[in-house]
Structure formats: structure tokens, C-alpha cells
Short mmCIF file of C-alpha atoms in Angstrom, two decimals:
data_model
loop_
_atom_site.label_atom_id
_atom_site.label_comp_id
_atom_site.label_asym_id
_atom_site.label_seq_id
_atom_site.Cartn_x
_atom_site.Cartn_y
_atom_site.Cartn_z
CA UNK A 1 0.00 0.00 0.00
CA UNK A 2 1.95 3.31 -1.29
CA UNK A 3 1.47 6.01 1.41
CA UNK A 4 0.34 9.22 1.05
CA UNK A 5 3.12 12.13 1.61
CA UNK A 6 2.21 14.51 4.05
CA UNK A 7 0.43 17.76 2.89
CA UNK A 8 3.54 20.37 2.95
CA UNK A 9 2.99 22.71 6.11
CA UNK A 10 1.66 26.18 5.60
CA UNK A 11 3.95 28.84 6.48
CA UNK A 12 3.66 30.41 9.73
CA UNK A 13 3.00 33.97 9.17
CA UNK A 14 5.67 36.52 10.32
CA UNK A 15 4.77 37.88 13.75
CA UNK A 16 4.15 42.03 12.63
CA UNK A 17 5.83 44.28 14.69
CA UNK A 18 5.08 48.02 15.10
CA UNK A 19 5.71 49.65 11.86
CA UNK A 20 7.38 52.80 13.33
CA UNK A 21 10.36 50.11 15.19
CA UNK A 22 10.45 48.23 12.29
CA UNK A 23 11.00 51.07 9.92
CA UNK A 24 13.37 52.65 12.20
CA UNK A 25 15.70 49.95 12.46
CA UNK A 26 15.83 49.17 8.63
CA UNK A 27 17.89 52.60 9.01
CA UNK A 28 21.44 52.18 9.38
CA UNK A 29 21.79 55.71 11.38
CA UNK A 30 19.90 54.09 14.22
CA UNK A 31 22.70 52.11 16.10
CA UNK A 32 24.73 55.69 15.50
CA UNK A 33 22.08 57.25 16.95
CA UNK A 34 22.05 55.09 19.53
CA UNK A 35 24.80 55.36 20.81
CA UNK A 36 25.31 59.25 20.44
CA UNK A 37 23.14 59.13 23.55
CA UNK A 38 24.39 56.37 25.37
CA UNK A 39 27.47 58.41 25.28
CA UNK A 40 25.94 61.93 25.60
CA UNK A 41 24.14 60.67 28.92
CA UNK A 42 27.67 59.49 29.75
CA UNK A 43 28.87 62.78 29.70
CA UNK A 44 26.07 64.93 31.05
CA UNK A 45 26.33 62.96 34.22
CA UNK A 46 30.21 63.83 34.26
CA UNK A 47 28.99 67.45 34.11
CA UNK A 48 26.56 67.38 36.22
CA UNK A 49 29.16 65.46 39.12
CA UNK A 50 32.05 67.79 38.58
CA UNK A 51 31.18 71.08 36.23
CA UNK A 52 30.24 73.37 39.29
CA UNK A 53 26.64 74.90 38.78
CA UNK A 54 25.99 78.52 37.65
CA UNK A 55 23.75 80.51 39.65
CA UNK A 56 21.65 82.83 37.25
CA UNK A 57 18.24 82.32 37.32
CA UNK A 58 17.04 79.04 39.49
CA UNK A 59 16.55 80.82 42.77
CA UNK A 60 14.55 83.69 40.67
CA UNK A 61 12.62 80.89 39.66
CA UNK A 62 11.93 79.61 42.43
CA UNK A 63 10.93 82.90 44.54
CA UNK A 64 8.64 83.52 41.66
CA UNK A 65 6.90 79.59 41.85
CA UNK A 66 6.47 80.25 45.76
CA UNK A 67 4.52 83.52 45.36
CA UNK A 68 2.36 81.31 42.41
CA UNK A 69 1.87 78.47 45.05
CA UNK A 70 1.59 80.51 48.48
CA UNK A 71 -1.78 81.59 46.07
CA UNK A 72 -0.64 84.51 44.41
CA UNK A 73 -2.22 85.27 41.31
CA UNK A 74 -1.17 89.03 40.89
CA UNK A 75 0.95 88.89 37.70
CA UNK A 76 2.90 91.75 39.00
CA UNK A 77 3.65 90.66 42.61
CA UNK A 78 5.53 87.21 41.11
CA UNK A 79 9.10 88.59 41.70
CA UNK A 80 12.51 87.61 42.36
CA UNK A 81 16.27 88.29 42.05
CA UNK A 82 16.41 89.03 38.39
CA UNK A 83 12.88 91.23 38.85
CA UNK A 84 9.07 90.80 37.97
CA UNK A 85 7.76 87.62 36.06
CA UNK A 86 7.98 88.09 32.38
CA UNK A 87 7.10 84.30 30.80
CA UNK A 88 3.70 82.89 30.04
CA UNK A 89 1.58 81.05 32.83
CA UNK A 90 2.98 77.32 31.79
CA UNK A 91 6.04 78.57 33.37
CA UNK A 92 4.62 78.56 36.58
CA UNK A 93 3.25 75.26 36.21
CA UNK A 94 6.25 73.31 35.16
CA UNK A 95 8.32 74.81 37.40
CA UNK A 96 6.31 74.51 40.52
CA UNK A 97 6.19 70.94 39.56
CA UNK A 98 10.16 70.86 39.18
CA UNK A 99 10.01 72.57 42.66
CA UNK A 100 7.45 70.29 44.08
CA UNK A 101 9.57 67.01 42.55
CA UNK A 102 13.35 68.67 43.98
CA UNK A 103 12.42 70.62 46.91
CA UNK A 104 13.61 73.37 45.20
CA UNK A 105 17.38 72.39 45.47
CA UNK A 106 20.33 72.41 42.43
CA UNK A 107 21.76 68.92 42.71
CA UNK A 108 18.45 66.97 41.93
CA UNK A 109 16.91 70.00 39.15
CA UNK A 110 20.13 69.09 37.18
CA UNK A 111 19.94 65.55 37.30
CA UNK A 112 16.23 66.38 36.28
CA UNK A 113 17.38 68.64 33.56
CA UNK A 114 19.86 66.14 32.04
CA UNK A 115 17.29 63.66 31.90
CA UNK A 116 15.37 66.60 30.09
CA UNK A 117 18.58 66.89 27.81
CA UNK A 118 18.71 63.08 26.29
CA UNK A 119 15.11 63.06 25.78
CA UNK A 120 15.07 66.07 24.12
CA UNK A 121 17.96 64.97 21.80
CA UNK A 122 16.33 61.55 21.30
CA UNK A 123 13.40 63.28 20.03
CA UNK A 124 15.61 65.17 17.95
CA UNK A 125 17.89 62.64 16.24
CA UNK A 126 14.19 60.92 15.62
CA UNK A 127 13.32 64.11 13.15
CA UNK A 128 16.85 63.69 11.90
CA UNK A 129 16.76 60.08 11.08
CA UNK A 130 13.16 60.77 9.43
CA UNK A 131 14.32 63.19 6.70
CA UNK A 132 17.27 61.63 5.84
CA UNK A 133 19.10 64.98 5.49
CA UNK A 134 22.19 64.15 6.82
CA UNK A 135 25.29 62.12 7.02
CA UNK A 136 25.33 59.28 9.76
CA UNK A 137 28.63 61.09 10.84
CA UNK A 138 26.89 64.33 10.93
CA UNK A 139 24.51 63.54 13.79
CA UNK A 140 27.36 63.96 15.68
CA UNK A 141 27.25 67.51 15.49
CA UNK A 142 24.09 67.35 17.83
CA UNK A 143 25.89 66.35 20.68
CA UNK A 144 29.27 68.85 20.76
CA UNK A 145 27.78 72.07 21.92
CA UNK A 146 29.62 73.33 25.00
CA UNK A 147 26.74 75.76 25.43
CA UNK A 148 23.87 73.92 24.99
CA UNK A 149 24.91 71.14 27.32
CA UNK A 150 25.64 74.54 30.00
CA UNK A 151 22.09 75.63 29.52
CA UNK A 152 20.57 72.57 29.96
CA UNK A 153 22.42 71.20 33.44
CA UNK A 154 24.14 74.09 34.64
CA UNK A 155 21.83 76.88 34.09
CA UNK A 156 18.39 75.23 34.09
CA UNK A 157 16.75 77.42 32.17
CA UNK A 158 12.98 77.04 30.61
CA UNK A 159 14.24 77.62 27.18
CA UNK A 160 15.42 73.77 27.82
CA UNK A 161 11.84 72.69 28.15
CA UNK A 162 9.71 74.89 25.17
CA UNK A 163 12.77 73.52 23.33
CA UNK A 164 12.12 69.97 23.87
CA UNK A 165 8.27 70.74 23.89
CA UNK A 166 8.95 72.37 20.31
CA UNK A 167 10.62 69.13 18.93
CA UNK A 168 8.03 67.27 20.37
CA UNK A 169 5.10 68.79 18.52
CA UNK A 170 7.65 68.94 15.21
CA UNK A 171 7.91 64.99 15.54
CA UNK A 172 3.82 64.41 15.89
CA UNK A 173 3.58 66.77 12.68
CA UNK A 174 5.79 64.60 10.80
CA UNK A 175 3.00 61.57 10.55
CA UNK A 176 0.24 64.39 10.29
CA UNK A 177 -1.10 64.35 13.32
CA UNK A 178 -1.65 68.09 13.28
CA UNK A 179 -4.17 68.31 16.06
CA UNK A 180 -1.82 66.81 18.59
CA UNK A 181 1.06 68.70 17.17
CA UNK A 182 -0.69 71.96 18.00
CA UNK A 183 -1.58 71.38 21.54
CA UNK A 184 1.97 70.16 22.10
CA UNK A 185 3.18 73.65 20.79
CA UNK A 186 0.90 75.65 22.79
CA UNK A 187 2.57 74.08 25.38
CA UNK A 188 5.64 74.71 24.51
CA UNK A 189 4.85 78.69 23.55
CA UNK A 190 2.96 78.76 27.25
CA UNK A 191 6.53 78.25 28.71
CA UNK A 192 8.29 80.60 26.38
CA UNK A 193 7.16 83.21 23.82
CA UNK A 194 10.31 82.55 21.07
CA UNK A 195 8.43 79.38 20.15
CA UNK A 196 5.96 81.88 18.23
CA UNK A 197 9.15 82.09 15.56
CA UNK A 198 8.09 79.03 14.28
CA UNK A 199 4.16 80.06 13.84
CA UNK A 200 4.27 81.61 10.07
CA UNK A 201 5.95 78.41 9.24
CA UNK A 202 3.24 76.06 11.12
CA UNK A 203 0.38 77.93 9.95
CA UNK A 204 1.21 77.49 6.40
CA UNK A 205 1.82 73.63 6.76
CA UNK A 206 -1.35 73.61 8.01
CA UNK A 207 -3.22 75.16 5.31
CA UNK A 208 -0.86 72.70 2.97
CA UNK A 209 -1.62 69.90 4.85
CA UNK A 210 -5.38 70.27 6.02
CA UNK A 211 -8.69 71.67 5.22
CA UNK A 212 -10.38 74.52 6.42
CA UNK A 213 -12.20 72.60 8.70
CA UNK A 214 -9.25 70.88 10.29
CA UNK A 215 -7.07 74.05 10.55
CA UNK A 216 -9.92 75.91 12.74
CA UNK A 217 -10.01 73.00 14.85
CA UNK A 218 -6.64 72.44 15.32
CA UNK A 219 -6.10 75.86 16.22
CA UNK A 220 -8.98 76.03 18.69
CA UNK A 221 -6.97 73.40 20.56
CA UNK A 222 -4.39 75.11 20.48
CA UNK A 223 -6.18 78.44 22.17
CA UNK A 224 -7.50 76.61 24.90
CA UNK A 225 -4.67 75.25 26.25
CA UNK A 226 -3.54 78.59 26.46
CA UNK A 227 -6.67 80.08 27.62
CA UNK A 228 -6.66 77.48 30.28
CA UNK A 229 -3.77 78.74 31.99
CA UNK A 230 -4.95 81.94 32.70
CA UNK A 231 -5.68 84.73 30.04
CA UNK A 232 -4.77 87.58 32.50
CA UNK A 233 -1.28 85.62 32.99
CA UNK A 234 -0.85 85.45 29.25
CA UNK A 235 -1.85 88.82 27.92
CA UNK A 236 0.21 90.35 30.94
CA UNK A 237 3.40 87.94 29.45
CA UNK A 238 3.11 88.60 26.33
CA UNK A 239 4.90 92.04 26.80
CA UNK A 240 6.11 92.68 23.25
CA UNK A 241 7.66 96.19 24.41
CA UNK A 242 10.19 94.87 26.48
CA UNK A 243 13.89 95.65 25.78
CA UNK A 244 16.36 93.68 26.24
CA UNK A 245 19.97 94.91 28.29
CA UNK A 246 22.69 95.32 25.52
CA UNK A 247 25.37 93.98 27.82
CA UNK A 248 23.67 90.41 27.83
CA UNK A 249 23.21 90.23 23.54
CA UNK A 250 25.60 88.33 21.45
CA UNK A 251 24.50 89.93 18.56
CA UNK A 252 24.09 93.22 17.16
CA UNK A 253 26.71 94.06 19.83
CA UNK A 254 28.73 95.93 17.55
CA UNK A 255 26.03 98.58 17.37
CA UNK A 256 26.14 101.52 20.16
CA UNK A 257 23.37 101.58 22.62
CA UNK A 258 21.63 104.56 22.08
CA UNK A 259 20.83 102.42 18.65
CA UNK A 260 20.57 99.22 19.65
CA UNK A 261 17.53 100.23 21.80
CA UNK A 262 15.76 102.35 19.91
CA UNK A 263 12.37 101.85 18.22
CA UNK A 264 13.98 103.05 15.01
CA UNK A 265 16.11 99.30 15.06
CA UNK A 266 13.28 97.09 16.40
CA UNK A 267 10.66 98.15 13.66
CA UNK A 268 13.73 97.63 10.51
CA UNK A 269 14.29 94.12 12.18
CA UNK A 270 10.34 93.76 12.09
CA UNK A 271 10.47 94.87 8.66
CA UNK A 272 13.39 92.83 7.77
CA UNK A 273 11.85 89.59 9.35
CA UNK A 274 8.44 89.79 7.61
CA UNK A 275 9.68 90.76 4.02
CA UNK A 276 12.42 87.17 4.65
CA UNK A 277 9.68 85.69 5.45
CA UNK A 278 6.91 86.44 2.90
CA UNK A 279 10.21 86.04 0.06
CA UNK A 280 10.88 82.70 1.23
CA UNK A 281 7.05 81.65 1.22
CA UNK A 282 6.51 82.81 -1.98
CA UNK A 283 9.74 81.52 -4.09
CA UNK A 284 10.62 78.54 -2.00
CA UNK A 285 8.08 77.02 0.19
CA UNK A 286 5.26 77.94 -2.42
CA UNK A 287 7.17 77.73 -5.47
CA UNK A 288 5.65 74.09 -6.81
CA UNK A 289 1.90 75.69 -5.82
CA UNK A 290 2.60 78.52 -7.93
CA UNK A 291 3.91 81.02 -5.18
CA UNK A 292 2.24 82.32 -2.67
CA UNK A 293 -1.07 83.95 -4.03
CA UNK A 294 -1.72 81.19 -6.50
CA UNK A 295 -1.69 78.84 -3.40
CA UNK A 296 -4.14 81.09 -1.33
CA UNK A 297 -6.17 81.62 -4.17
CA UNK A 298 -6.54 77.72 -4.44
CA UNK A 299 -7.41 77.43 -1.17
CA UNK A 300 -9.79 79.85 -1.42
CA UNK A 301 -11.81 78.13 -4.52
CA UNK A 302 -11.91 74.61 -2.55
CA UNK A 303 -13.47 76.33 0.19
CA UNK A 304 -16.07 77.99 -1.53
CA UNK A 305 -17.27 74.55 -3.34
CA UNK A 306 -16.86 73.08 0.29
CA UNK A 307 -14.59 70.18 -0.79
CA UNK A 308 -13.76 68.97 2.28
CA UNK A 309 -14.09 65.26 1.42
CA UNK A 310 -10.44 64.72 1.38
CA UNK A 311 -10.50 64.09 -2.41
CA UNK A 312 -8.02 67.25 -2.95
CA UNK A 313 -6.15 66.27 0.69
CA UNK A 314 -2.40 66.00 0.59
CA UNK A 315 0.29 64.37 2.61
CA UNK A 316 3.06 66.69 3.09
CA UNK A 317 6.76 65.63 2.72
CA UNK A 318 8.67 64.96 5.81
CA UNK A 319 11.55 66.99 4.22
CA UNK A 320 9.19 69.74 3.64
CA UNK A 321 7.84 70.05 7.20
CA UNK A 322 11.31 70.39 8.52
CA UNK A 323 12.97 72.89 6.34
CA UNK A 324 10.20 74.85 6.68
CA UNK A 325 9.51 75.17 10.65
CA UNK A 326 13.88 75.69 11.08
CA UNK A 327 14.02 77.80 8.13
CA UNK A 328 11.30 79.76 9.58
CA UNK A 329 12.26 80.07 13.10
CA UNK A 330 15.92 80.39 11.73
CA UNK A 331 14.89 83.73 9.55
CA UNK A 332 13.57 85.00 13.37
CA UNK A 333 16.80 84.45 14.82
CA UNK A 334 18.97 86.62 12.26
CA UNK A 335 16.29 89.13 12.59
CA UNK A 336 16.59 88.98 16.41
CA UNK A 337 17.76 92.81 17.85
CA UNK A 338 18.93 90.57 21.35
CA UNK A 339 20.02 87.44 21.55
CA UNK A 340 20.98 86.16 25.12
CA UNK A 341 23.56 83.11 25.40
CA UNK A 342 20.29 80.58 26.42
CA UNK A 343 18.92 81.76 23.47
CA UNK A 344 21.43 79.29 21.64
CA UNK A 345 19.27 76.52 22.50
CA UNK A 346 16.43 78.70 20.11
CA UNK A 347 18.20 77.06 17.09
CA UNK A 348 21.60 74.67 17.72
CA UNK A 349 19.57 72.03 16.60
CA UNK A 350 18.57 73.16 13.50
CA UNK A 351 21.98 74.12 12.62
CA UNK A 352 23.39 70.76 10.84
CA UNK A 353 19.91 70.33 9.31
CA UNK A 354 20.11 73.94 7.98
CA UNK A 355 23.59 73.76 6.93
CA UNK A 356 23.04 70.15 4.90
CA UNK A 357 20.14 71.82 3.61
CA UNK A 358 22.69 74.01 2.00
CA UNK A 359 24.75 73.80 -1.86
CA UNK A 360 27.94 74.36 0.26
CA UNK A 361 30.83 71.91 0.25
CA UNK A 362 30.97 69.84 3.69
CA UNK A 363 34.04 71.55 4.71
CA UNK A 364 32.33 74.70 4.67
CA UNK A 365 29.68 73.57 6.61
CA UNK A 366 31.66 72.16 9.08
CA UNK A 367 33.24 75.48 8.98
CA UNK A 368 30.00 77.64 9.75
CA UNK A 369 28.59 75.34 12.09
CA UNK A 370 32.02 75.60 14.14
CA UNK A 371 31.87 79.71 13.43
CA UNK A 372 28.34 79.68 15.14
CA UNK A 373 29.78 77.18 18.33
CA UNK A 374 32.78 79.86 19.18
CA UNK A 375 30.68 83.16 19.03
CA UNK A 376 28.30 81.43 21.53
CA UNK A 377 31.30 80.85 23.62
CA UNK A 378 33.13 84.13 23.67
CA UNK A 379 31.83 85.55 27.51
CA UNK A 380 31.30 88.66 26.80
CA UNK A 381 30.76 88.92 23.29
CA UNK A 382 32.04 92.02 22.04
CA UNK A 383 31.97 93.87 18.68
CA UNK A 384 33.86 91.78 16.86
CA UNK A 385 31.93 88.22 18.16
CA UNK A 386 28.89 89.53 17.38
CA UNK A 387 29.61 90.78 13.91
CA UNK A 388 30.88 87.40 13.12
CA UNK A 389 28.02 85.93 14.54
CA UNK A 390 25.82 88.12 11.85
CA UNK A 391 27.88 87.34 9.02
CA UNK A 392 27.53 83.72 9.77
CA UNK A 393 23.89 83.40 9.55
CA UNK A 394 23.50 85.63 6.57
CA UNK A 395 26.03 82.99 4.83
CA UNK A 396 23.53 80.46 6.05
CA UNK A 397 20.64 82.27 5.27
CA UNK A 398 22.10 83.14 1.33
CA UNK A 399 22.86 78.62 1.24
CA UNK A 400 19.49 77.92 2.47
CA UNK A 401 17.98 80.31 -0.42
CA UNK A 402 20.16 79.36 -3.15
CA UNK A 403 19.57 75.46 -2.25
CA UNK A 404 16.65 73.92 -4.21
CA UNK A 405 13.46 73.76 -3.01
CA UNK A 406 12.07 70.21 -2.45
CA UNK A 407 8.53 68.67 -3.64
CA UNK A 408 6.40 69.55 -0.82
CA UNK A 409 3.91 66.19 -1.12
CA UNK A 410 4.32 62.58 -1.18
CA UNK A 411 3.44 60.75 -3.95
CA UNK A 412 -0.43 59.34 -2.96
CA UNK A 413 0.53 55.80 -5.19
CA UNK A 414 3.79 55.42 -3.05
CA UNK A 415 2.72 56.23 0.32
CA UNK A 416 -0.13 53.67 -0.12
CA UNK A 417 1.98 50.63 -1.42
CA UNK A 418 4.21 51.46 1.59
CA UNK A 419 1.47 51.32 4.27
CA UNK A 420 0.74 48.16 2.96
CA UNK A 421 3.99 46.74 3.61
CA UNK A 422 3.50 47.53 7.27
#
């Protein structure tokens, strides 16, 4: 009697893992990146053991959180060392938590703060590694800042946190989810206003990205977290008169006083910063949509037939979404009149992105990025510092314009077949 062979075995299906691991460690950058912070974390607890601390502003901080949680809620009466409370209500919130969690004492904050650091550089290298803009070697560049690793553990500064809050909302806006995005950058604005640099570039994602519908939405989100804070707090923050001490700017030092304080200055800068701004809208970030009016005139028409059945939606580039928020916020730095040394920690991280985003040679970007690192390190800055510092960024700002502007939507056919991979 001949037996029967055994029916062959069906394959066991592959066990699917989550498609943003499995995507991210098809990259090759991802051990790199890896261990950039295994070895970063290494080093900001070295700093934090043996760099002594640098009183500036912690215990004004913290005299300021005690009025807030002793129950006062007179804007003006929140006071301490450096003078009167001049950040947005979030402030008070995160840092009465920081006191609550440390007992308002240095040693723990900066272990708190460097914990603060390698999160907010893993979020970082995660926008990195999802453009694809750079180098593996480059990412390197993230980590060697002298000055940003002093404002984060020896300073403690809230810059640190609307930084990392920033990045945050930049990395939910890479898979579209604008909504989320939003909320997560009130937050971050709530703690500190120079987070607004990057709303002319958000706004006009937005209206790329979403309908009508979903921008309103989105931005009502965004307003109440604000409003929940306390609208007297935030309207009494939001002091856009205030001047800044020339002594404390690295740049525009090389200006006298008498000028660098006068209204005269502040309204060119103004001037300066919206006519970058509406250039690079038009004949870069607009240029595939036919510039600037031809893409608010076609968002006009498909609001007037009410298309909002996602037929005319599109997904925007990852590249896209990046260039445009650092190129943004980067156009409100050189237009800055004061720039104080925590105010590095406005743009660092942009820098490699910015510069690769570039036509220079590599040498020269290496160059500019290590230009940028010394100015920030000269205590004081003087004349000479801070025109360097100027010249710098305008080199930057010249590369970033004369670099070709990318397709600013992904192809519907390809992002489609590659969901279904996942």
C-alpha cells in the first residue's frame, strides 16, 4: 500500500511588529544614533558630578513659583532676584512641579534637567533620522555644543523645556497628526514666547496639509490650552515692548546703545523679518503651488465649493515640514535685535539640518557650524563676536535660499503601497 506524503505545512506567518520600530531599524543611522546618547548621557552625568553649577536664574525661579503656590495670582507681585515675572503662565506650572519634585534644590533640578537633555535629543535625532538629510557622521554635530549642554544642566533654564516641547510637537507633525502637534506647541509657547518664531511656518503647513475645517479646529486646541492657563497671565506675558539689556546680547553688539535700543532698530528688524519671510514663502516654500497667491487663491476656490471630502487632501513631505519650521524660526533668529547666550538653545539644533540643507561643500559647513559654536562661547561677546556671529547666519541664510526647493507632497501611489507593507 503506497502512502500518502504529508500535505507540505503552511507557512507560519511573520509575527508584525510596530511599523514605526520596524522602519526605524531598517535605518542604518539608528545604532549611530544610539549610541550618540548612550554616550551623551555618559557625559552629562560627568557634568553634572564635577562642572560646578551657575547661579543665574534658578533661585529667581523659584521665589517667583512660591509667590504662584503661596496663592498669588497678581501677575505683578511674582518677583525675584532678576525682577518681575515676564514668561507665560505654563512657566509657573512646570516649574512649581520641578520645585514640588526637587524641593527646590540644584543637585536633583540638574539631574532632572539632564534627563530633560537626552530626551530632548532623542526626540531630535528621531526628526533627523526621518528626513534623511544628513550624514550618519553628521549627527554627531548634535551632541558637541559646550553651550547647549551649560544651559541645559548648569543653568536650568525654561528655554530647555519649550525647546524639547517644540521638537516634540515637530515629531507628531511629521505623521500628520496636526491636532496633537498643536496642543503640544501651545505648550511649549505657554513656557516661552520665542516658540511663536516658528508660527508663520506652522500655519502654512497647516493650510498645505489640512482643510479649512481641520485648521480651525486644530487651532482652537491650540487656544484653549492657552486660555486654560490663565488669560490675564498670558496677555500680561506677552509684553512685546520689552527691551532687552545690551550687555547680555551676542548679537548686534557691535552697534552703540543709544541704537541698539531704539524703536527706530526694532521696527527695521520687524520689517526685515516679515519681508524674509513672505520672500521665502513665496519663491521657495510655495514655489511648486505657484507662489504664494496662487496657493491662497486655491485654497480659497476649494473652500467655496466646500470640498472637504479629502479628495483634494495631501500628505506633506517629511523633508518639507522640517525645512520649513527651522528655516522659519531660523529667519527670526537673524532678525533677532537681542540674543541672550540661552537663546542658543532657540536654534543649535537646527543648525546641521540647515547647513546640509545648503549647496555648500561639507568643509564649509563644518566650517560655519564651528563659526556659530565659538561666538556662543566668547563671555562677553564684544563687537567683533557679534559681527561674526551676523555674518555667519546671513552665509547660512544666502545657502538655504540658493539650495533647491524640495517637492512639498508625497506621492499618494507610493505612500499607499508602503502602508501596505506595514
Amino acid at each position: 500500500m503506497a502512502l500518502r506524503s504529508a500535505p507540505p505545512r503552511a507557512a507560519k506567518p511573520k509575527p508584525k511588529t510596530s511599523g514605526l520600530t520596524s522602519e526605524l531599524f531598517r535605518n542604518p543611522k539608528v545604532p549611530f544614533a544610539l549610541a550618540l546618547i548612550f554616550v551623551d548621557a555618559i557625559l552629562v552625568a560627568l557634568i553634572i558630578a564635577y562642572v560646578p553649577y551657575t547661579k543665574i536664574d534658578w533661585d529667581a525661579y523659584m521665589s517667583q513659583v512660591s509667590g504662584f503656590v503661596g496663592g498669588e495670582r497678581d501677575y505683578s507681585n511674582l518677583k525675584g532676584d532678576t525682577g518681575p515675572l515676564v514668561y507665560p503662565a505654563g512657566f509657573l506650572y512646570v516649574y512649581s512641579a520641578i520645585q514640588y519634585v526637587t524641593g527646590g534644590e540644584v543637585y536633583p533640578a540638574q539631574i532632572l534637567f539632564g534627563l530633560l537633555y537626552i530626551i530632548n535629543l532623542g526626540i531630535v535625532l528621531f526628526i533627523y533620522m526621518k528626513t534623511d538629510a544628513l550624514p550618519w557622521w553628521a549627527l554627531s554635530l548634535l551632541c558637541l555644543s559646550k553651550r547647549v549642554h551649560s544651559i541645559f544642566v548648569l543653568r536650568l533654564f525654561n528655554d530647555c523645556f519649550a525647546t524639547m516641547l517644540l521638537h516634540a510637537a515637530m515629531a507628531s507633525l511629521l505623521y500628520q497628526r496636526w491636532h496633537l502637534g498643536l496642543i503640544i506647541f501651545s505648550g511649549a509657547v505657554s513656557i516661552k514666547m520665542n516658540v511663536l518664531l516658528y508660527a508663520p511656518s506652522l500655519f502654512l503647513l497647516m493650510l498645505k496639509g489640512m482643510d479649512i475645517i481641520g485648521v480651525i479646529s486644530a487651532l482652537a486646541g491650540a487656544a484653549l490650552v492657552q486660555v486654560s492657563w490663565s488669560s490675564t497671565i498670558i496677555m500680561l506675558a506677552f509684553n512685546l515692548g520689552r527691551v532687552f539689556i545690551h550687555f547680555w546680547s551676542v548679537n548686534f553688539k557691535f552697534i552703540p546703545e543709544p541704537l541698539f535700543v531704539s524703536k527706530e532698530l526694532a521696527v527695521s528688524l520687524l520689517i526685515a523679518h516679515l519681508v524674509l519671510l513672505a520672500a521665502f514663502t513665496h519663491y521657495r516654500w510655495c514655489k511648486h503651488e505657484g507662489g504664494l497667491l496662487n496657493f491662497l487663491h486655491s485654497r480659497f476656490l476649494s473652500l467655496k465649493k466646500s470640498d472637504n471630502s479629502g479628495s483634494s487632501f495631501k500628505i506633506l513631505n517629511k523633508e518639507h515640514i522640517v525645512t520649513t519650521m527651522f528655516v522659519g524660526n531660523f529667519i527670526g533668529i537673524v532678525c533677532a535685535r537681542s540674543l541672550h547666550y540661552q537663546f542658543y538653545s532657540w536654534y543649535f539644533y537646527s543648525l546641521p539640518y540647515l547647513l546640509w540643507r545648503t549647496p555648500f561643500p561639507t568643509l564649509l559647513r563644518i566650517f560655519l557650524f564651528i563659526g556659530v559654536e565659538i561666538c556662543w562661547n566668547i563671555y562677553p561677546s564684544n563687537a567683533y563676536s557679534s559681527a561674526l556671529l551676523l555674518c555667519l547666519h546671513l552665509v547660512i541664510l544666502w545657502g538655504l535660499w540658493s539650495a533647491p526647493s524640495e517637492y512639498p507632497y508625497v506621492d499618494h501611489k507610493a505612500h499607499k503601497e508602503k502602508r501596505k507593507e506595514k
